[in-house]
């Protein structure tokens, strides 16, 4: 490596071809990228099913018959929720007025795909302004200092990270297929509203008669057994924070509370976050412990198996029911009295309950494994971003 690395940045990780190269030149975002605004308003657009894509803050919002940008560019959310969020946008597309586009000032020197990954290493929160609706301005962050590699190294980095993004995207698609498959099974293996027999039944139970319908408190108990602070463990304490969204289980608590009393739970109980129910934080406990009082603990009685009941409650139909009776707007909370009235349909034969629960549990295991695989890939990408950019 050259000794001429004064006022240059050197990344922790470099591809073998570049280990003897000089460090990266110090520049500013405004030296390599230009910003451009958009006048497109979602409520003024006549969106079509086909044509040229229009990007919003999260994804494509629809299609129109023309486009703003003929080449690849970066979009950044400049107003409202998600401010600072980045996206690498495809050619012949447009963006809404709540976003800015960032383009290379010289495509031979500053590759747009490399610049996109570079910007992903920057914390834009320090540039956010506005107490009500947050904003971020190019005139502020364009002065942010960055390290700039030579084009060949930019190309190598962009190719590596683009390839990894393609793998993550493919794995996400597999996850969505699994979730859709489960959604279809839930719709068919359980009777729909007003019906007492499911559309699809395992062959050995086709002549087993109608299912029973009762309210939740007829088949389960709302646990209210309390324990004290000194009995809590960081490994088994559950709050609304470490219950994971989309029925994804739990993580370890980052800390324990300093006062109060807590609801005990045991293996086989079903724990439900009663704050923001739409986040779908429902967990089938595989250990004993205690939880905060914002978490509802439900325990199956002898009428239904605990695994079968967990299938009914880790279910979008149950969440939709809770959301019809929530209290509060900013932080909606489920109404316990209403939840206790939730209608539960179940087959009388325990073997049929077990068969359905086994089928859905197997699918849940696949979904969990796929989710963990994606998490590992995302962690790998985060590590690469930290290493490949100084």
mmCIF file of C-alpha atoms in Angstrom:
data_model
loop_
_atom_site.group_PDB
_atom_site.id
_atom_site.type_symbol
_atom_site.label_atom_id
_atom_site.label_comp_id
_atom_site.label_asym_id
_atom_site.label_seq_id
_atom_site.Cartn_x
_atom_site.Cartn_y
_atom_site.Cartn_z
ATOM 1 C CA UNK A 1 0.000 0.000 0.000
ATOM 2 C CA UNK A 2 1.194 3.501 -0.709
ATOM 3 C CA UNK A 3 2.335 5.596 2.233
ATOM 4 C CA UNK A 4 0.416 8.532 0.775
ATOM 5 C CA UNK A 5 -2.718 7.884 2.868
ATOM 6 C CA UNK A 6 -2.807 11.172 4.731
ATOM 7 C CA UNK A 7 -6.311 12.648 4.592
ATOM 8 C CA UNK A 8 -7.676 9.419 3.115
ATOM 9 C CA UNK A 9 -9.923 6.687 4.473
ATOM 10 C CA UNK A 10 -9.125 2.974 4.338
ATOM 11 C CA UNK A 11 -11.931 0.393 4.723
ATOM 12 C CA UNK A 12 -11.476 -2.561 7.085
ATOM 13 C CA UNK A 13 -12.325 -5.017 4.299
ATOM 14 C CA UNK A 14 -10.924 -4.773 0.763
ATOM 15 C CA UNK A 15 -11.007 -7.199 -2.126
ATOM 16 C CA UNK A 16 -7.551 -8.695 -2.865
ATOM 17 C CA UNK A 17 -7.182 -6.618 -6.043
ATOM 18 C CA UNK A 18 -7.252 -3.406 -3.996
ATOM 19 C CA UNK A 19 -5.317 -4.177 -0.821
ATOM 20 C CA UNK A 20 -2.263 -2.341 -2.146
ATOM 21 C CA UNK A 21 -4.274 0.631 -3.387
ATOM 22 C CA UNK A 22 -4.270 4.007 -1.678
ATOM 23 C CA UNK A 23 -7.053 4.957 0.714
ATOM 24 C CA UNK A 24 -10.282 6.591 -0.389
ATOM 25 C CA UNK A 25 -10.404 10.328 -1.062
ATOM 26 C CA UNK A 26 -12.301 12.513 1.387
ATOM 27 C CA UNK A 27 -15.183 14.291 -0.331
ATOM 28 C CA UNK A 28 -18.739 15.433 0.424
ATOM 29 C CA UNK A 29 -22.041 13.929 -0.721
ATOM 30 C CA UNK A 30 -22.669 17.102 -2.724
ATOM 31 C CA UNK A 31 -19.430 16.502 -4.649
ATOM 32 C CA UNK A 32 -20.672 13.238 -6.164
ATOM 33 C CA UNK A 33 -24.504 13.413 -6.140
ATOM 34 C CA UNK A 34 -27.039 15.975 -7.355
ATOM 35 C CA UNK A 35 -30.566 16.152 -5.922
ATOM 36 C CA UNK A 36 -33.761 16.679 -7.872
ATOM 37 C CA UNK A 37 -37.287 17.181 -6.541
ATOM 38 C CA UNK A 38 -40.567 15.817 -7.912
ATOM 39 C CA UNK A 39 -43.940 17.517 -8.315
ATOM 40 C CA UNK A 40 -45.963 14.298 -8.517
ATOM 41 C CA UNK A 41 -48.794 14.133 -5.942
ATOM 42 C CA UNK A 42 -50.419 10.756 -5.331
ATOM 43 C CA UNK A 43 -53.951 12.224 -5.203
ATOM 44 C CA UNK A 44 -53.474 13.914 -8.607
ATOM 45 C CA UNK A 45 -52.171 10.879 -10.473
ATOM 46 C CA UNK A 46 -54.310 8.687 -12.726
ATOM 47 C CA UNK A 47 -52.650 5.393 -11.852
ATOM 48 C CA UNK A 48 -52.821 2.421 -14.213
ATOM 49 C CA UNK A 49 -52.126 -1.296 -13.863
ATOM 50 C CA UNK A 50 -49.312 -1.153 -16.419
ATOM 51 C CA UNK A 51 -46.845 1.422 -17.688
ATOM 52 C CA UNK A 52 -43.962 3.202 -15.956
ATOM 53 C CA UNK A 53 -43.606 2.695 -12.195
ATOM 54 C CA UNK A 54 -44.016 5.487 -9.644
ATOM 55 C CA UNK A 55 -42.158 4.992 -6.337
ATOM 56 C CA UNK A 56 -43.540 6.110 -2.979
ATOM 57 C CA UNK A 57 -41.855 5.984 0.420
ATOM 58 C CA UNK A 58 -42.216 2.201 0.800
ATOM 59 C CA UNK A 59 -42.619 0.745 -2.666
ATOM 60 C CA UNK A 60 -44.199 1.221 -6.095
ATOM 61 C CA UNK A 61 -47.569 2.981 -5.694
ATOM 62 C CA UNK A 62 -48.759 2.434 -9.281
ATOM 63 C CA UNK A 63 -47.990 3.081 -12.940
ATOM 64 C CA UNK A 64 -48.342 6.056 -15.303
ATOM 65 C CA UNK A 65 -47.808 6.579 -19.041
ATOM 66 C CA UNK A 66 -44.518 8.492 -18.783
ATOM 67 C CA UNK A 67 -41.442 8.696 -16.558
ATOM 68 C CA UNK A 68 -39.104 11.243 -14.953
ATOM 69 C CA UNK A 69 -35.810 9.333 -14.980
ATOM 70 C CA UNK A 70 -34.333 7.356 -17.869
ATOM 71 C CA UNK A 71 -31.390 6.023 -15.816
ATOM 72 C CA UNK A 72 -30.977 4.290 -12.460
ATOM 73 C CA UNK A 73 -31.018 6.685 -9.460
ATOM 74 C CA UNK A 74 -31.410 6.791 -5.671
ATOM 75 C CA UNK A 75 -34.600 7.987 -4.001
ATOM 76 C CA UNK A 76 -34.613 9.366 -0.463
ATOM 77 C CA UNK A 77 -37.742 10.136 1.573
ATOM 78 C CA UNK A 78 -37.539 13.864 2.419
ATOM 79 C CA UNK A 79 -40.914 14.464 4.111
ATOM 80 C CA UNK A 80 -43.019 12.578 6.633
ATOM 81 C CA UNK A 81 -42.860 9.061 7.993
ATOM 82 C CA UNK A 82 -39.763 7.148 6.921
ATOM 83 C CA UNK A 83 -37.729 10.288 6.270
ATOM 84 C CA UNK A 84 -34.179 9.384 5.161
ATOM 85 C CA UNK A 85 -35.244 5.975 3.769
ATOM 86 C CA UNK A 86 -33.313 5.042 0.623
ATOM 87 C CA UNK A 87 -34.160 3.032 -2.459
ATOM 88 C CA UNK A 88 -32.209 2.192 -5.604
ATOM 89 C CA UNK A 89 -34.782 2.911 -8.317
ATOM 90 C CA UNK A 90 -34.928 1.277 -11.720
ATOM 91 C CA UNK A 91 -34.632 3.040 -15.071
ATOM 92 C CA UNK A 92 -37.693 4.712 -16.676
ATOM 93 C CA UNK A 93 -39.483 5.377 -13.383
ATOM 94 C CA UNK A 94 -40.722 8.348 -11.319
ATOM 95 C CA UNK A 95 -41.060 9.347 -7.651
ATOM 96 C CA UNK A 96 -43.702 11.129 -5.599
ATOM 97 C CA UNK A 97 -43.135 14.667 -4.319
ATOM 98 C CA UNK A 98 -42.347 13.428 -0.806
ATOM 99 C CA UNK A 99 -39.094 11.970 -2.164
ATOM 100 C CA UNK A 100 -35.957 13.432 -3.759
ATOM 101 C CA UNK A 101 -33.902 11.737 -6.444
ATOM 102 C CA UNK A 102 -30.122 11.600 -6.172
ATOM 103 C CA UNK A 103 -28.069 11.198 -9.358
ATOM 104 C CA UNK A 104 -24.377 10.782 -10.029
ATOM 105 C CA UNK A 105 -22.564 13.953 -11.051
ATOM 106 C CA UNK A 106 -20.203 11.882 -13.184
ATOM 107 C CA UNK A 107 -21.190 8.276 -13.934
ATOM 108 C CA UNK A 108 -17.626 7.417 -14.947
ATOM 109 C CA UNK A 109 -16.311 8.377 -11.512
ATOM 110 C CA UNK A 110 -19.222 7.723 -9.121
ATOM 111 C CA UNK A 111 -21.315 4.593 -9.748
ATOM 112 C CA UNK A 112 -24.890 5.082 -8.597
ATOM 113 C CA UNK A 113 -25.248 1.526 -7.201
ATOM 114 C CA UNK A 114 -22.067 1.985 -5.125
ATOM 115 C CA UNK A 115 -23.293 5.405 -3.944
ATOM 116 C CA UNK A 116 -26.569 3.773 -2.835
ATOM 117 C CA UNK A 117 -24.743 1.333 -0.558
ATOM 118 C CA UNK A 118 -22.468 4.131 0.658
ATOM 119 C CA UNK A 119 -25.514 6.202 1.718
ATOM 120 C CA UNK A 120 -26.858 3.160 3.569
ATOM 121 C CA UNK A 121 -23.911 3.471 5.973
ATOM 122 C CA UNK A 122 -24.859 7.051 6.932
ATOM 123 C CA UNK A 123 -27.147 7.935 9.859
ATOM 124 C CA UNK A 124 -29.373 10.656 8.426
ATOM 125 C CA UNK A 125 -31.285 11.182 11.701
ATOM 126 C CA UNK A 126 -28.968 14.050 12.680
ATOM 127 C CA UNK A 127 -30.188 15.967 9.615
ATOM 128 C CA UNK A 128 -33.932 15.590 10.352
ATOM 129 C CA UNK A 129 -35.803 18.824 11.104
ATOM 130 C CA UNK A 130 -39.391 19.630 12.087
ATOM 131 C CA UNK A 131 -41.272 18.918 15.306
ATOM 132 C CA UNK A 132 -44.496 17.785 13.621
ATOM 133 C CA UNK A 133 -43.840 16.432 10.138
ATOM 134 C CA UNK A 134 -40.125 15.536 9.863
ATOM 135 C CA UNK A 135 -38.102 16.797 6.888
ATOM 136 C CA UNK A 136 -34.598 16.245 5.575
ATOM 137 C CA UNK A 137 -32.870 18.662 3.208
ATOM 138 C CA UNK A 138 -30.176 18.005 0.606
ATOM 139 C CA UNK A 139 -28.755 21.454 1.398
ATOM 140 C CA UNK A 140 -27.852 20.078 4.843
ATOM 141 C CA UNK A 141 -26.668 16.525 4.218
ATOM 142 C CA UNK A 142 -24.799 17.353 0.995
ATOM 143 C CA UNK A 143 -21.964 18.571 3.251
ATOM 144 C CA UNK A 144 -21.627 15.159 4.921
ATOM 145 C CA UNK A 145 -18.039 13.904 4.522
ATOM 146 C CA UNK A 146 -17.575 10.546 2.776
ATOM 147 C CA UNK A 147 -14.756 8.397 1.460
ATOM 148 C CA UNK A 148 -14.743 7.825 -2.291
ATOM 149 C CA UNK A 149 -13.096 4.788 -3.889
ATOM 150 C CA UNK A 150 -11.811 4.583 -7.428
ATOM 151 C CA UNK A 151 -14.359 3.343 -10.003
ATOM 152 C CA UNK A 152 -13.018 -0.220 -10.283
ATOM 153 C CA UNK A 153 -13.267 -0.741 -6.512
ATOM 154 C CA UNK A 154 -16.730 0.875 -6.504
ATOM 155 C CA UNK A 155 -17.781 -1.605 -9.195
ATOM 156 C CA UNK A 156 -16.511 -4.597 -7.213
ATOM 157 C CA UNK A 157 -18.289 -3.490 -4.029
ATOM 158 C CA UNK A 158 -21.554 -2.709 -5.807
ATOM 159 C CA UNK A 159 -21.524 -6.101 -7.588
ATOM 160 C CA UNK A 160 -20.932 -7.949 -4.290
ATOM 161 C CA UNK A 161 -23.734 -6.166 -2.409
ATOM 162 C CA UNK A 162 -26.155 -6.268 -5.347
ATOM 163 C CA UNK A 163 -25.674 -10.030 -5.577
ATOM 164 C CA UNK A 164 -26.393 -10.374 -1.852
ATOM 165 C CA UNK A 165 -29.506 -8.204 -2.164
ATOM 166 C CA UNK A 166 -30.764 -10.485 -4.924
ATOM 167 C CA UNK A 167 -30.340 -13.503 -2.634
ATOM 168 C CA UNK A 168 -32.200 -11.732 0.197
ATOM 169 C CA UNK A 169 -34.998 -10.757 -2.187
ATOM 170 C CA UNK A 170 -35.358 -14.358 -3.399
ATOM 171 C CA UNK A 171 -35.486 -15.647 0.185
ATOM 172 C CA UNK A 172 -38.120 -13.021 1.056
ATOM 173 C CA UNK A 173 -40.236 -14.248 -1.840
ATOM 174 C CA UNK A 174 -40.012 -17.809 -0.488
ATOM 175 C CA UNK A 175 -41.136 -16.517 2.907
ATOM 176 C CA UNK A 176 -44.138 -14.758 1.370
ATOM 177 C CA UNK A 177 -45.117 -17.968 -0.441
ATOM 178 C CA UNK A 178 -45.053 -19.869 2.870
ATOM 179 C CA UNK A 179 -47.163 -17.171 4.573
ATOM 180 C CA UNK A 180 -49.701 -17.217 1.746
ATOM 181 C CA UNK A 181 -49.862 -21.005 1.968
ATOM 182 C CA UNK A 182 -50.579 -20.781 5.697
ATOM 183 C CA UNK A 183 -53.206 -18.096 5.102
ATOM 184 C CA UNK A 184 -54.952 -20.414 2.635
ATOM 185 C CA UNK A 185 -54.821 -23.324 5.087
ATOM 186 C CA UNK A 186 -56.306 -21.195 7.879
ATOM 187 C CA UNK A 187 -59.171 -20.180 5.626
ATOM 188 C CA UNK A 188 -59.900 -23.754 4.623
ATOM 189 C CA UNK A 189 -59.123 -25.818 7.732
ATOM 190 C CA UNK A 190 -61.381 -23.710 9.988
ATOM 191 C CA UNK A 191 -65.081 -22.914 9.433
ATOM 192 C CA UNK A 192 -65.765 -19.410 8.145
ATOM 193 C CA UNK A 193 -68.117 -17.026 9.983
ATOM 194 C CA UNK A 194 -71.627 -18.481 10.206
ATOM 195 C CA UNK A 195 -70.453 -21.988 9.247
ATOM 196 C CA UNK A 196 -69.908 -25.050 11.463
ATOM 197 C CA UNK A 197 -67.850 -27.216 9.104
ATOM 198 C CA UNK A 198 -64.540 -26.297 7.417
ATOM 199 C CA UNK A 199 -64.189 -26.312 3.636
ATOM 200 C CA UNK A 200 -61.308 -28.795 3.819
ATOM 201 C CA UNK A 201 -61.169 -31.679 6.283
ATOM 202 C CA UNK A 202 -58.688 -34.501 6.703
ATOM 203 C CA UNK A 203 -60.108 -37.664 5.165
ATOM 204 C CA UNK A 204 -60.435 -39.598 8.417
ATOM 205 C CA UNK A 205 -62.609 -36.843 9.918
ATOM 206 C CA UNK A 206 -64.917 -36.128 6.958
ATOM 207 C CA UNK A 207 -67.863 -37.801 8.751
ATOM 208 C CA UNK A 208 -67.103 -36.459 12.223
ATOM 209 C CA UNK A 209 -69.960 -33.981 12.283
ATOM 210 C CA UNK A 210 -70.188 -30.267 12.947
ATOM 211 C CA UNK A 211 -67.742 -28.241 14.990
ATOM 212 C CA UNK A 212 -68.725 -26.637 18.279
ATOM 213 C CA UNK A 213 -68.766 -22.844 18.617
ATOM 214 C CA UNK A 214 -68.187 -21.257 22.035
ATOM 215 C CA UNK A 215 -66.737 -18.002 23.307
ATOM 216 C CA UNK A 216 -63.078 -17.895 24.315
ATOM 217 C CA UNK A 217 -63.700 -17.959 28.073
ATOM 218 C CA UNK A 218 -65.591 -21.254 27.669
ATOM 219 C CA UNK A 219 -62.488 -22.991 26.328
ATOM 220 C CA UNK A 220 -59.686 -21.086 28.073
ATOM 221 C CA UNK A 221 -58.741 -19.121 31.188
ATOM 222 C CA UNK A 222 -57.332 -15.596 31.343
ATOM 223 C CA UNK A 223 -54.418 -16.108 33.752
ATOM 224 C CA UNK A 224 -54.110 -13.570 36.560
ATOM 225 C CA UNK A 225 -51.635 -15.275 38.896
ATOM 226 C CA UNK A 226 -49.058 -12.710 40.002
ATOM 227 C CA UNK A 227 -45.405 -12.858 41.000
ATOM 228 C CA UNK A 228 -43.013 -10.295 42.443
ATOM 229 C CA UNK A 229 -40.057 -8.412 40.999
ATOM 230 C CA UNK A 230 -37.438 -10.597 42.705
ATOM 231 C CA UNK A 231 -38.730 -13.645 40.832
ATOM 232 C CA UNK A 232 -38.130 -12.183 37.363
ATOM 233 C CA UNK A 233 -35.407 -13.503 35.048
ATOM 234 C CA UNK A 234 -33.954 -11.731 32.014
ATOM 235 C CA UNK A 235 -34.234 -15.048 30.139
ATOM 236 C CA UNK A 236 -37.972 -15.472 30.654
ATOM 237 C CA UNK A 237 -39.424 -11.979 31.216
ATOM 238 C CA UNK A 238 -41.839 -11.001 28.456
ATOM 239 C CA UNK A 239 -43.077 -7.481 27.711
ATOM 240 C CA UNK A 240 -44.762 -5.890 24.697
ATOM 241 C CA UNK A 241 -41.266 -4.922 23.515
ATOM 242 C CA UNK A 242 -39.667 -8.338 23.280
ATOM 243 C CA UNK A 243 -42.732 -10.039 21.831
ATOM 244 C CA UNK A 244 -41.949 -10.041 18.098
ATOM 245 C CA UNK A 245 -44.378 -8.891 15.364
ATOM 246 C CA UNK A 246 -46.073 -11.216 12.890
ATOM 247 C CA UNK A 247 -46.259 -14.144 15.346
ATOM 248 C CA UNK A 248 -42.439 -14.417 15.126
ATOM 249 C CA UNK A 249 -41.896 -15.430 18.763
ATOM 250 C CA UNK A 250 -39.888 -13.545 21.366
ATOM 251 C CA UNK A 251 -36.408 -12.125 21.876
ATOM 252 C CA UNK A 252 -34.553 -11.741 25.165
ATOM 253 C CA UNK A 253 -35.572 -8.698 27.211
ATOM 254 C CA UNK A 254 -32.965 -5.929 27.134
ATOM 255 C CA UNK A 255 -33.632 -5.125 30.804
ATOM 256 C CA UNK A 256 -35.969 -5.916 33.697
ATOM 257 C CA UNK A 257 -38.461 -3.449 35.213
ATOM 258 C CA UNK A 258 -37.594 -1.872 38.569
ATOM 259 C CA UNK A 259 -40.982 -2.170 40.302
ATOM 260 C CA UNK A 260 -44.474 -3.656 40.083
ATOM 261 C CA UNK A 261 -45.981 -7.110 40.024
ATOM 262 C CA UNK A 262 -46.209 -9.416 37.047
ATOM 263 C CA UNK A 263 -48.371 -12.125 35.515
ATOM 264 C CA UNK A 264 -46.988 -15.665 35.623
ATOM 265 C CA UNK A 265 -47.115 -17.867 32.537
ATOM 266 C CA UNK A 266 -46.099 -21.456 31.852
ATOM 267 C CA UNK A 267 -45.294 -23.709 28.912
ATOM 268 C CA UNK A 268 -48.303 -24.021 26.594
ATOM 269 C CA UNK A 269 -49.829 -20.643 27.491
ATOM 270 C CA UNK A 270 -50.561 -18.119 24.753
ATOM 271 C CA UNK A 271 -49.243 -14.592 25.335
ATOM 272 C CA UNK A 272 -50.770 -11.634 23.490
ATOM 273 C CA UNK A 273 -49.511 -8.050 23.459
ATOM 274 C CA UNK A 274 -52.577 -5.940 24.185
ATOM 275 C CA UNK A 275 -50.934 -2.724 22.899
ATOM 276 C CA UNK A 276 -51.064 -2.086 19.151
ATOM 277 C CA UNK A 277 -52.683 -5.475 18.441
ATOM 278 C CA UNK A 278 -52.220 -4.924 14.701
ATOM 279 C CA UNK A 279 -48.525 -5.804 15.199
ATOM 280 C CA UNK A 280 -49.645 -9.438 15.687
ATOM 281 C CA UNK A 281 -47.493 -10.105 18.745
ATOM 282 C CA UNK A 282 -48.834 -13.473 19.826
ATOM 283 C CA UNK A 283 -46.545 -16.191 21.221
ATOM 284 C CA UNK A 284 -47.066 -19.848 22.147
ATOM 285 C CA UNK A 285 -44.893 -20.169 25.288
ATOM 286 C CA UNK A 286 -42.183 -22.850 25.306
ATOM 287 C CA UNK A 287 -40.922 -21.981 28.805
ATOM 288 C CA UNK A 288 -42.142 -20.749 32.173
ATOM 289 C CA UNK A 289 -41.797 -17.119 33.254
ATOM 290 C CA UNK A 290 -43.520 -13.846 33.967
ATOM 291 C CA UNK A 291 -44.749 -10.967 31.838
ATOM 292 C CA UNK A 292 -45.796 -7.337 32.057
ATOM 293 C CA UNK A 293 -49.431 -6.485 32.679
ATOM 294 C CA UNK A 294 -49.844 -5.231 29.099
ATOM 295 C CA UNK A 295 -49.508 -8.851 27.988
ATOM 296 C CA UNK A 296 -52.579 -11.101 28.182
ATOM 297 C CA UNK A 297 -51.940 -14.711 29.207
ATOM 298 C CA UNK A 298 -54.462 -17.283 27.969
ATOM 299 C CA UNK A 299 -54.422 -20.934 29.058
ATOM 300 C CA UNK A 300 -56.414 -23.658 27.262
ATOM 301 C CA UNK A 301 -58.694 -25.846 29.358
ATOM 302 C CA UNK A 302 -59.463 -29.512 28.777
ATOM 303 C CA UNK A 303 -61.941 -28.861 25.927
ATOM 304 C CA UNK A 304 -59.339 -27.804 23.354
ATOM 305 C CA UNK A 305 -55.654 -28.631 23.125
ATOM 306 C CA UNK A 306 -53.242 -25.786 23.828
ATOM 307 C CA UNK A 307 -51.562 -26.208 20.418
ATOM 308 C CA UNK A 308 -54.917 -26.088 18.624
ATOM 309 C CA UNK A 309 -55.934 -22.962 20.546
ATOM 310 C CA UNK A 310 -52.625 -21.309 19.685
ATOM 311 C CA UNK A 311 -53.383 -21.898 15.989
ATOM 312 C CA UNK A 312 -56.706 -20.104 16.442
ATOM 313 C CA UNK A 313 -55.154 -17.119 18.238
ATOM 314 C CA UNK A 314 -52.000 -16.752 16.140
ATOM 315 C CA UNK A 315 -54.326 -15.946 13.307
ATOM 316 C CA UNK A 316 -55.210 -12.759 11.377
ATOM 317 C CA UNK A 317 -58.930 -13.417 11.934
ATOM 318 C CA UNK A 318 -58.391 -13.113 15.709
ATOM 319 C CA UNK A 319 -56.315 -9.920 15.303
ATOM 320 C CA UNK A 320 -58.979 -8.373 13.049
ATOM 321 C CA UNK A 321 -61.587 -9.161 15.720
ATOM 322 C CA UNK A 322 -59.510 -7.408 18.424
ATOM 323 C CA UNK A 323 -58.953 -4.357 16.205
ATOM 324 C CA UNK A 324 -62.712 -3.809 15.839
ATOM 325 C CA UNK A 325 -62.942 -2.907 19.519
ATOM 326 C CA UNK A 326 -59.621 -1.211 20.347
ATOM 327 C CA UNK A 327 -59.452 1.865 22.560
ATOM 328 C CA UNK A 328 -57.168 4.819 21.774
ATOM 329 C CA UNK A 329 -55.765 6.120 18.490
ATOM 330 C CA UNK A 330 -52.011 6.678 18.858
ATOM 331 C CA UNK A 331 -51.497 3.543 20.936
ATOM 332 C CA UNK A 332 -54.609 1.365 20.459
ATOM 333 C CA UNK A 333 -55.290 -1.167 23.187
ATOM 334 C CA UNK A 334 -57.487 -4.257 22.923
ATOM 335 C CA UNK A 335 -60.659 -4.480 24.999
ATOM 336 C CA UNK A 336 -60.324 -7.525 27.292
ATOM 337 C CA UNK A 337 -64.069 -7.963 27.780
ATOM 338 C CA UNK A 338 -64.506 -8.088 24.019
ATOM 339 C CA UNK A 339 -61.582 -10.498 23.588
ATOM 340 C CA UNK A 340 -63.195 -12.846 26.121
ATOM 341 C CA UNK A 341 -66.228 -13.023 23.815
ATOM 342 C CA UNK A 342 -64.223 -14.109 20.749
ATOM 343 C CA UNK A 343 -66.032 -17.067 19.123
ATOM 344 C CA UNK A 344 -63.957 -20.251 19.012
ATOM 345 C CA UNK A 345 -64.845 -23.071 16.591
ATOM 346 C CA UNK A 346 -63.377 -26.479 17.354
ATOM 347 C CA UNK A 347 -63.908 -30.144 16.480
ATOM 348 C CA UNK A 348 -64.984 -32.306 19.411
ATOM 349 C CA UNK A 349 -62.560 -35.105 18.532
ATOM 350 C CA UNK A 350 -59.136 -34.321 20.088
ATOM 351 C CA UNK A 351 -57.473 -36.285 17.293
ATOM 352 C CA UNK A 352 -58.813 -33.889 14.681
ATOM 353 C CA UNK A 353 -57.590 -30.917 16.737
ATOM 354 C CA UNK A 354 -54.182 -32.576 16.954
ATOM 355 C CA UNK A 355 -54.064 -33.269 13.202
ATOM 356 C CA UNK A 356 -54.838 -29.651 12.319
ATOM 357 C CA UNK A 357 -52.439 -28.273 14.911
ATOM 358 C CA UNK A 358 -49.657 -30.589 13.715
ATOM 359 C CA UNK A 359 -50.151 -29.493 10.101
ATOM 360 C CA UNK A 360 -50.021 -25.783 10.968
ATOM 361 C CA UNK A 361 -47.177 -26.184 13.467
ATOM 362 C CA UNK A 362 -45.015 -27.836 10.805
ATOM 363 C CA UNK A 363 -45.672 -24.897 8.511
ATOM 364 C CA UNK A 364 -44.875 -22.456 11.335
ATOM 365 C CA UNK A 365 -41.519 -24.166 11.810
ATOM 366 C CA UNK A 366 -40.725 -23.651 8.121
ATOM 367 C CA UNK A 367 -41.744 -19.984 8.352
ATOM 368 C CA UNK A 368 -39.602 -19.483 11.463
ATOM 369 C CA UNK A 369 -36.589 -21.158 9.826
ATOM 370 C CA UNK A 370 -37.004 -19.042 6.691
ATOM 371 C CA UNK A 371 -37.310 -15.857 8.769
ATOM 372 C CA UNK A 372 -34.133 -16.732 10.676
ATOM 373 C CA UNK A 373 -32.324 -17.393 7.386
ATOM 374 C CA UNK A 374 -33.265 -13.925 6.118
ATOM 375 C CA UNK A 375 -32.204 -12.340 9.417
ATOM 376 C CA UNK A 376 -28.758 -13.965 9.116
ATOM 377 C CA UNK A 377 -28.404 -12.730 5.534
ATOM 378 C CA UNK A 378 -29.337 -9.206 6.609
ATOM 379 C CA UNK A 379 -26.803 -9.361 9.441
ATOM 380 C CA UNK A 380 -24.176 -10.541 6.952
ATOM 381 C CA UNK A 381 -25.006 -7.583 4.693
ATOM 382 C CA UNK A 382 -24.777 -5.176 7.637
ATOM 383 C CA UNK A 383 -21.337 -6.568 8.463
ATOM 384 C CA UNK A 384 -20.212 -6.163 4.858
ATOM 385 C CA UNK A 385 -21.448 -2.557 4.758
ATOM 386 C CA UNK A 386 -19.511 -1.791 7.934
ATOM 387 C CA UNK A 387 -16.374 -3.443 6.586
ATOM 388 C CA UNK A 388 -16.390 -2.413 2.932
ATOM 389 C CA UNK A 389 -17.005 1.287 3.661
ATOM 390 C CA UNK A 390 -14.581 3.217 5.916
#
